[in-house]
Amino acid sequence: MPEDGLEAKAADRARPPAETAGGVISLDDVYKSFGSGERRVAPLAGVSLSVEPGMKLVIIGPSGTGKSVMLRLILGLLEPDRGEIRVFGRPLGSLNRYELQATRKRIAMLFQGGALFDSMTVGENVIFPMRAMGERDEERMRAVASERLRQVGLPGTEDKMPSELSGGMRKRAALARSMACRPEVILYDEPTTGLDPVTSDAIADLINSTHAALAGANITSIAVTHDMRVAGKVADRIVMLYGGKIVGDGPPEMFERLGSGTLPDGASEMDRMIRQFVRGEADGPIRTVV
Ligand SMILES: Nc1ncnc2c1ncn2[C@@H]1O[C@H](COP(=O)(O)OP(=O)(O)OP(=O)(O)O)[C@@H](O)[C@H]1O
Ligand SMILES: [Mg+2]
């Protein structure tokens, strides 16, 4: 049985460094709105962001601020109204259908809800993206699936149906599936929503260990979450979205500092927003609609 070390595979994948010179993913003054008239919502209104290769970026922000929309724009599943999105150095708007597909294959997405195909076994779910990418060697695919499931703490669950797993186990299985194709970028949309704090912490560990296992290939991880504990544990850098804009951008320590103690004199509106979000308070400059 061939050894399927993630590092070994990652090392094969030399990429020209120029490709990511301006960031593996970058957004330049991106606008995205939906609907018109009274029903118009504009989740992104001038967002610029550059993500360095190898980084673990966490995006936080209240519900409905466009976090999932941002991930879908990066995947080319949505198009911006204005502005440019570059992935692996190339503007998505300049890619034809095949180039876009090829770009997407280098990115894994763990969708919000971590949906598995309910009609397939767990093993088939993990194999699915490999098959979709044209892999034909059944034995090899099964071996990779077993290895990925073992890596996420679900050894021997290949033949179970998703309905037999708990919510946390389903997230883990979805993570095993997103790792199956040795991605260069992994996008996680709310990987811990609906999980208890202990399982959430284990998922944060798993994101970190997945990142470490693929670090040789300069894997870049971008996670969207509401959970500040997960954000603090995973992030090298946190970006907070609110009102269509980035209102905070810095290391987790900056967010911790703004969330604790007393606010210094002269704190900005943005500092107050970060503090309110980190502390989970209803009162403050962030307006919520309930
Ligand atoms: N395909 C779409 N068509 C119309 N409106 C959309 C579409 N996708 C998102 N929206 C709207 O854009 C806004 C941002 O949605 P998005 O899903 O990005 O929020 P979010 O920050 O991910 O929220 P949550 O934390 O609740 O997941 C919402 O008002 C949503 O209703
Ligand atoms: Mg979302």
Coordinates of C-alpha atoms and ligand atoms in Angstrom, one line a residue:
M1 CA 0.0 0.0 0.0
P2 CA 1.6 3.3 -1.0
E3 CA 2.1 5.7 2.0
D4 CA -0.1 8.7 1.6
G5 CA 1.7 11.3 3.6
L6 CA 0.1 14.7 3.1
E7 CA 3.6 16.3 3.3
A8 CA 5.1 14.0 0.7
K9 CA 2.3 14.8 -1.8
A10 CA 2.5 18.5 -0.9
A11 CA 6.2 18.6 -1.6
D12 CA 5.6 17.4 -5.2
R13 CA 3.6 20.5 -5.9
A14 CA 6.1 23.2 -6.6
R15 CA 4.4 26.4 -7.7
P16 CA 6.1 29.4 -9.2
P17 CA 6.5 31.9 -6.4
A18 CA 5.5 34.9 -8.6
E19 CA 2.0 33.4 -8.6
T20 CA 1.3 34.4 -5.1
A21 CA 3.5 37.5 -4.8
G22 CA 0.4 39.8 -4.2
G23 CA -1.2 37.2 -1.8
V24 CA -2.6 33.8 -2.6
I25 CA -6.0 35.4 -2.5
S26 CA -6.7 39.1 -2.8
L27 CA -9.8 41.3 -2.9
D28 CA -9.5 44.8 -4.2
D29 CA -12.4 47.2 -3.5
V30 CA -15.0 44.4 -3.8
Y31 CA -18.7 45.3 -3.9
K32 CA -21.5 42.7 -3.9
S33 CA -25.2 43.4 -3.5
F34 CA -28.4 41.4 -4.0
G35 CA -31.9 42.4 -5.0
S36 CA -33.1 45.9 -5.8
G37 CA -35.2 48.7 -4.4
E38 CA -36.4 48.2 -0.8
R39 CA -35.2 44.6 -0.9
R40 CA -31.6 45.4 -1.8
V41 CA -28.9 44.1 0.5
A42 CA -25.3 45.1 0.0
P43 CA -23.2 42.8 2.2
L44 CA -19.9 43.9 0.7
A45 CA -19.3 47.5 0.0
G46 CA -15.6 48.1 -0.7
V47 CA -13.6 45.2 0.8
S48 CA -9.9 45.0 0.2
L49 CA -7.9 42.1 1.6
S50 CA -4.7 40.3 0.8
V51 CA -4.1 36.8 2.2
E52 CA -0.4 35.7 2.3
P53 CA 0.3 32.0 1.5
G54 CA 0.7 29.8 4.6
M55 CA -1.5 32.0 6.7
K56 CA -4.4 31.0 8.9
L57 CA -6.9 33.8 8.5
V58 CA -10.1 34.0 10.5
I59 CA -13.0 36.1 9.3
I60 CA -15.5 37.2 12.0
G61 CA -18.5 39.4 12.0
P62 CA -22.2 39.4 12.9
S63 CA -24.8 37.3 11.0
G64 CA -25.6 38.5 7.5
T65 CA -22.5 40.7 7.0
G66 CA -21.4 38.8 3.9
K67 CA -18.9 36.3 5.3
S68 CA -20.3 33.4 3.4
V69 CA -20.7 35.6 0.3
M70 CA -17.0 36.5 0.5
L71 CA -16.0 32.8 0.5
R72 CA -18.4 32.2 -2.5
L73 CA -16.8 35.1 -4.4
I74 CA -13.3 33.6 -3.8
L75 CA -14.5 30.3 -5.2
G76 CA -16.0 32.1 -8.2
L77 CA -19.5 30.8 -7.3
L78 CA -20.6 34.5 -7.3
E79 CA -19.3 37.5 -9.2
P80 CA -18.6 40.8 -7.6
D81 CA -20.6 43.9 -8.8
R82 CA -17.3 45.9 -8.7
G83 CA -13.7 45.3 -7.8
E84 CA -11.3 42.5 -8.5
I85 CA -10.7 39.2 -6.9
R86 CA -7.4 37.5 -7.6
V87 CA -6.8 33.8 -6.7
F88 CA -3.3 32.3 -7.1
G89 CA -2.3 35.6 -8.7
R90 CA -4.9 35.6 -11.5
P91 CA -8.1 37.8 -11.6
L92 CA -11.1 35.5 -11.5
G93 CA -12.9 37.7 -14.0
S94 CA -10.2 36.9 -16.6
L95 CA -10.6 33.1 -16.4
N96 CA -12.6 31.0 -18.8
R97 CA -14.8 28.2 -17.5
Y98 CA -12.1 25.6 -17.6
E99 CA -9.5 27.8 -15.9
L100 CA -12.0 28.6 -13.2
Q101 CA -12.7 24.9 -12.7
A102 CA -8.9 24.3 -12.5
T103 CA -8.6 27.0 -9.9
R104 CA -11.4 25.7 -7.8
K105 CA -9.8 22.3 -7.7
R106 CA -6.9 23.8 -5.8
I107 CA -9.3 25.1 -3.2
A108 CA -11.3 23.0 -0.7
M109 CA -14.4 24.4 0.9
L110 CA -16.1 23.2 4.0
F111 CA -19.5 24.6 3.6
Q112 CA -21.6 26.0 6.4
G113 CA -23.4 23.0 7.8
G114 CA -20.7 20.7 6.6
A115 CA -23.2 18.9 4.3
L116 CA -22.4 15.3 3.5
F117 CA -24.3 13.4 0.8
D118 CA -26.8 11.5 3.0
S119 CA -27.3 8.7 0.4
M120 CA -23.6 7.8 0.3
T121 CA -21.5 6.1 3.0
V122 CA -19.0 8.2 4.8
G123 CA -16.2 6.6 2.8
E124 CA -17.9 7.3 -0.5
N125 CA -18.4 10.9 0.6
V126 CA -14.6 11.3 1.2
I127 CA -13.9 9.6 -2.2
F128 CA -16.3 11.8 -4.1
P129 CA -14.0 14.7 -4.8
M130 CA -11.2 12.4 -5.8
R131 CA -13.5 10.7 -8.3
A132 CA -14.7 14.1 -9.5
M133 CA -11.1 15.1 -10.2
G134 CA -10.6 12.1 -12.4
E135 CA -8.9 9.6 -10.0
R136 CA -9.8 6.0 -11.1
D137 CA -7.8 3.8 -8.9
E138 CA -10.4 2.5 -6.5
E139 CA -8.0 0.8 -4.1
R140 CA -5.9 4.0 -3.8
M141 CA -9.0 6.1 -3.3
R142 CA -10.2 3.8 -0.5
A143 CA -6.8 3.9 1.1
V144 CA -6.7 7.7 1.0
A145 CA -10.2 7.9 2.4
S146 CA -9.3 5.6 5.3
E147 CA -6.2 7.7 6.0
R148 CA -8.2 11.0 6.0
L149 CA -10.8 9.6 8.3
R150 CA -8.1 8.4 10.6
Q151 CA -6.6 11.8 10.6
V152 CA -9.8 13.4 11.7
G153 CA -10.4 10.9 14.5
L154 CA -12.9 8.8 12.7
P155 CA -11.1 5.6 11.9
G156 CA -13.1 2.7 10.6
T157 CA -16.3 4.7 9.8
E158 CA -16.0 4.2 6.0
D159 CA -19.1 2.0 5.8
K160 CA -21.4 4.1 8.1
M161 CA -24.1 6.3 6.7
P162 CA -23.9 10.0 7.6
S163 CA -27.2 9.7 9.5
E164 CA -25.4 7.3 11.9
L165 CA -22.9 10.0 12.9
S166 CA -23.4 12.8 15.5
G167 CA -23.2 16.5 14.3
G168 CA -19.5 16.8 15.4
M169 CA -18.6 13.5 13.6
R170 CA -20.3 14.7 10.5
K171 CA -18.2 17.9 10.6
R172 CA -15.1 15.8 11.0
A173 CA -16.1 13.6 8.0
A174 CA -16.8 16.7 6.0
L175 CA -13.3 18.0 6.9
A176 CA -11.8 14.6 5.8
R177 CA -13.6 15.1 2.5
S178 CA -12.3 18.6 2.1
M179 CA -8.7 17.4 2.6
A180 CA -9.1 14.5 0.2
C181 CA -7.7 16.4 -2.8
R182 CA -4.6 17.9 -1.2
P183 CA -5.9 21.5 -1.5
E184 CA -3.6 24.6 -1.5
V185 CA -6.3 26.7 0.2
I186 CA -9.0 25.4 2.6
L187 CA -12.0 27.6 3.2
Y188 CA -14.1 26.8 6.3
D189 CA -17.5 28.3 6.7
E190 CA -18.6 28.1 10.3
P191 CA -16.9 24.9 11.1
T192 CA -18.1 24.7 14.7
T193 CA -21.6 26.1 14.6
G194 CA -24.0 23.9 16.5
L195 CA -21.3 22.0 18.3
D196 CA -20.7 21.9 22.0
P197 CA -17.6 23.8 23.3
V198 CA -15.5 20.7 23.7
T199 CA -16.2 19.4 20.2
S200 CA -15.7 23.0 18.9
D201 CA -12.3 23.0 20.5
A202 CA -11.4 19.7 19.0
I203 CA -12.4 21.0 15.5
A204 CA -10.2 24.0 16.1
D205 CA -7.3 21.6 16.9
L206 CA -8.1 19.7 13.7
I207 CA -8.0 22.9 11.6
N208 CA -4.6 23.6 13.1
S209 CA -3.3 20.0 12.6
T210 CA -4.6 19.9 9.0
H211 CA -2.8 23.2 8.4
A212 CA 0.4 21.9 10.0
A213 CA 0.2 18.7 8.0
L214 CA 0.0 20.6 4.7
A215 CA 2.4 23.4 5.8
G216 CA 5.1 22.1 3.5
A217 CA 2.9 23.2 0.5
N218 CA 2.3 26.6 2.0
I219 CA -1.4 25.7 2.6
T220 CA -3.5 28.7 3.3
S221 CA -6.5 28.4 5.6
I222 CA -9.4 30.8 5.8
A223 CA -12.1 30.2 8.4
V224 CA -15.3 32.1 9.0
T225 CA -16.6 31.8 12.5
H226 CA -18.7 33.5 15.2
D227 CA -16.8 31.6 17.8
M228 CA -14.1 33.9 19.3
R229 CA -12.5 30.9 21.2
V230 CA -12.0 29.1 17.9
A231 CA -10.8 32.3 16.3
G232 CA -8.3 32.9 19.0
K233 CA -7.0 29.3 18.8
V234 CA -6.7 29.1 15.0
A235 CA -5.9 32.6 13.7
D236 CA -2.6 34.1 12.8
R237 CA -4.7 37.1 11.7
I238 CA -8.3 38.0 12.3
V239 CA -10.4 40.2 10.0
M240 CA -13.8 41.5 11.2
L241 CA -16.5 42.4 8.7
Y242 CA -19.3 44.7 9.4
G243 CA -21.5 47.1 7.4
G244 CA -19.9 46.0 4.2
K245 CA -16.4 46.9 5.3
I246 CA -13.5 45.5 7.2
V247 CA -13.7 47.2 10.6
G248 CA -10.8 45.3 12.2
D249 CA -7.7 43.6 11.0
G250 CA -4.9 42.3 13.2
P251 CA -3.5 39.4 15.3
P252 CA -5.8 37.6 17.8
E253 CA -4.0 39.5 20.6
M254 CA -5.4 42.8 19.3
F255 CA -8.9 41.4 19.5
E256 CA -8.3 40.0 22.9
R257 CA -6.9 43.3 24.2
L258 CA -9.9 45.2 22.8
G259 CA -12.3 42.7 24.3
S260 CA -10.9 42.8 27.8
G261 CA -10.2 45.5 30.4
T262 CA -11.4 49.0 29.9
L263 CA -11.3 50.8 26.5
P264 CA -8.6 53.4 26.3
D265 CA -9.5 57.0 25.9
G266 CA -9.7 57.9 22.3
A267 CA -10.8 54.4 21.2
S268 CA -12.3 54.5 17.7
E269 CA -15.7 53.5 16.6
M270 CA -14.0 50.4 15.0
D271 CA -12.4 49.5 18.4
R272 CA -15.8 49.7 20.0
M273 CA -17.3 47.4 17.3
I274 CA -14.6 44.9 17.8
R275 CA -15.0 45.0 21.6
Q276 CA -18.8 44.6 21.4
F277 CA -18.4 41.6 19.1
V278 CA -15.7 39.9 21.1
R279 CA -17.7 40.4 24.3
G280 CA -20.9 39.3 22.7
E281 CA -22.8 42.3 23.9
A282 CA -26.1 43.6 22.4
D283 CA -25.4 47.2 23.3
G284 CA -23.0 49.1 21.1
P285 CA -22.3 50.4 17.7
I286 CA -23.1 47.1 16.0
R287 CA -26.8 47.0 15.2
T288 CA -28.5 43.6 15.1
V289 CA -31.9 42.9 13.6
V290 CA -34.0 40.4 15.6
Ligands
LIG1 N1 -27.6 34.2 -3.3 C1 -28.1 35.2 -2.6 N2 -29.2 35.9 -3.1 C2 -29.7 36.9 -2.4 N3 -29.2 37.3 -1.2 C3 -28.2 36.7 -0.7 C4 -27.5 35.6 -1.4 N4 -26.5 35.2 -0.7 C5 -26.4 36.0 0.4 N5 -27.4 36.9 0.4 C6 -27.7 37.9 1.4 O1 -26.4 38.6 1.7 C7 -26.3 38.9 3.0 C8 -25.0 38.2 3.6 O2 -25.2 36.9 3.6 P1 -24.1 35.9 4.1 O3 -24.6 34.5 4.0 O4 -22.8 36.2 3.5 O5 -24.0 36.3 5.7 P2 -23.0 35.7 6.8 O6 -22.1 36.8 7.2 O7 -22.3 34.5 6.2 O8 -24.0 35.3 7.9 P3 -24.0 34.1 8.9 O9 -23.1 34.4 10.0 O10 -25.4 34.1 9.5 O11 -23.7 32.8 8.2 C9 -27.6 38.4 3.7 O12 -28.4 39.5 3.9 C10 -28.1 37.4 2.8 O13 -29.5 37.3 2.8
MG2 MG -22.5 32.5 6.7

